[in-house]
Amino acid sequence: MNTILITVIVSFLVALILGLLLGFFKKMFSVPVDEKVAKVREVLPGANCGGCGYPGCDGFAAAVAAGEASADGCAAGGAETAKKVGEVMGLAVEAESKVVILACRGSKDAAKARGFYNGLKNCAAAHLAVNGTKMCQYGCIGFGDCVNACQFDALHLEEDGLPHVDYTKCTGCGMCVQACPMHLLSKVPVSRKGAVALCSNHTDNKPSVLKNCKVGCIKCGKCERNCPEKCLKLVNGIPEIDYAKCTSCGTCIEGCPTHVLKLVQNVIA
């Protein structure tokens, strides 16, 4: 009986001592937590997509609290999340949601293939190994690296061999932009109005464009010459638009022989 009682007392004392020691060491080695980090983390969507450039939402929250990241840096959360983060940080944030646009229409029917590709079905690998699978070396390879990178189910490879954006789901996080080895995807504000060129063929060999792709920009310059606002110029063979001047009149679109130019608002509608 005494043995049992002594055992209980000793066990209790050992537990008490260990508890006190744990409490002591926890307090001694504890890392101060910035309350702003926790508050910023609470208003983030929790997608952990990496579109902000930091390792998940925790990393972004810490960076914002430390003043190392902008309050509107969460692409997945968009403008609404940016405003909430700004409120936590005591900042007035004017943010706008963005989506992505694919600057290529070189589908299976429009763009000629080089031949049968027997390598790894990966855009980055095909680009590195054989500089793409199409005669147009600037076009979409079509193996879906961008689709695999999207964490919001907003990109899908269709039968035409091109990725199509579901604008009801796209958050503009930019992961697909980073994944595309051809740099064909770009982020644009959802409120953007004006023309956009859906081609990225910068080649100087104009005759080869139509030979390799029926819908490529043939560098005729008609859009630049006809623009009444003089807001469009050919830069490296691709029409670039000054959106501060563009009125969405559609003159360049109507005159484009290969229909490369479209209104942004119609593309992302």
Short mmCIF file of C-alpha atoms in Angstrom, two decimals, residues 105 198-199 209-210 213-220 253-262:
data_model
loop_
_atom_site.label_atom_id
_atom_site.label_comp_id
_atom_site.label_asym_id
_atom_site.label_seq_id
_atom_site.Cartn_x
_atom_site.Cartn_y
_atom_site.Cartn_z
CA ARG A 105 -5.35 31.34 -81.75
CA LEU A 198 -4.39 37.54 -80.07
CA CYS A 199 -1.11 36.61 -81.70
CA VAL A 209 3.12 33.59 -91.12
CA LEU A 210 0.09 32.67 -93.25
CA CYS A 213 -0.84 29.75 -89.28
CA LYS A 214 -4.08 30.89 -90.93
CA VAL A 215 -4.92 33.29 -88.11
CA GLY A 216 -1.52 34.87 -87.42
CA CYS A 217 -0.66 38.55 -87.65
CA ILE A 218 0.81 39.17 -91.14
CA LYS A 219 2.42 42.50 -90.16
CA CYS A 220 0.53 44.42 -92.84
CA ILE A 253 -10.67 45.07 -85.80
CA GLU A 254 -12.80 45.54 -88.90
CA GLY A 255 -9.74 46.13 -91.07
CA CYS A 256 -7.60 43.21 -89.83
CA PRO A 257 -7.39 40.63 -92.66
CA THR A 258 -6.70 37.70 -90.34
CA HIS A 259 -8.95 38.90 -87.50
CA VAL A 260 -6.09 38.99 -85.02
CA LEU A 261 -7.53 41.95 -83.13
CA LYS A 262 -10.45 41.62 -80.75
#
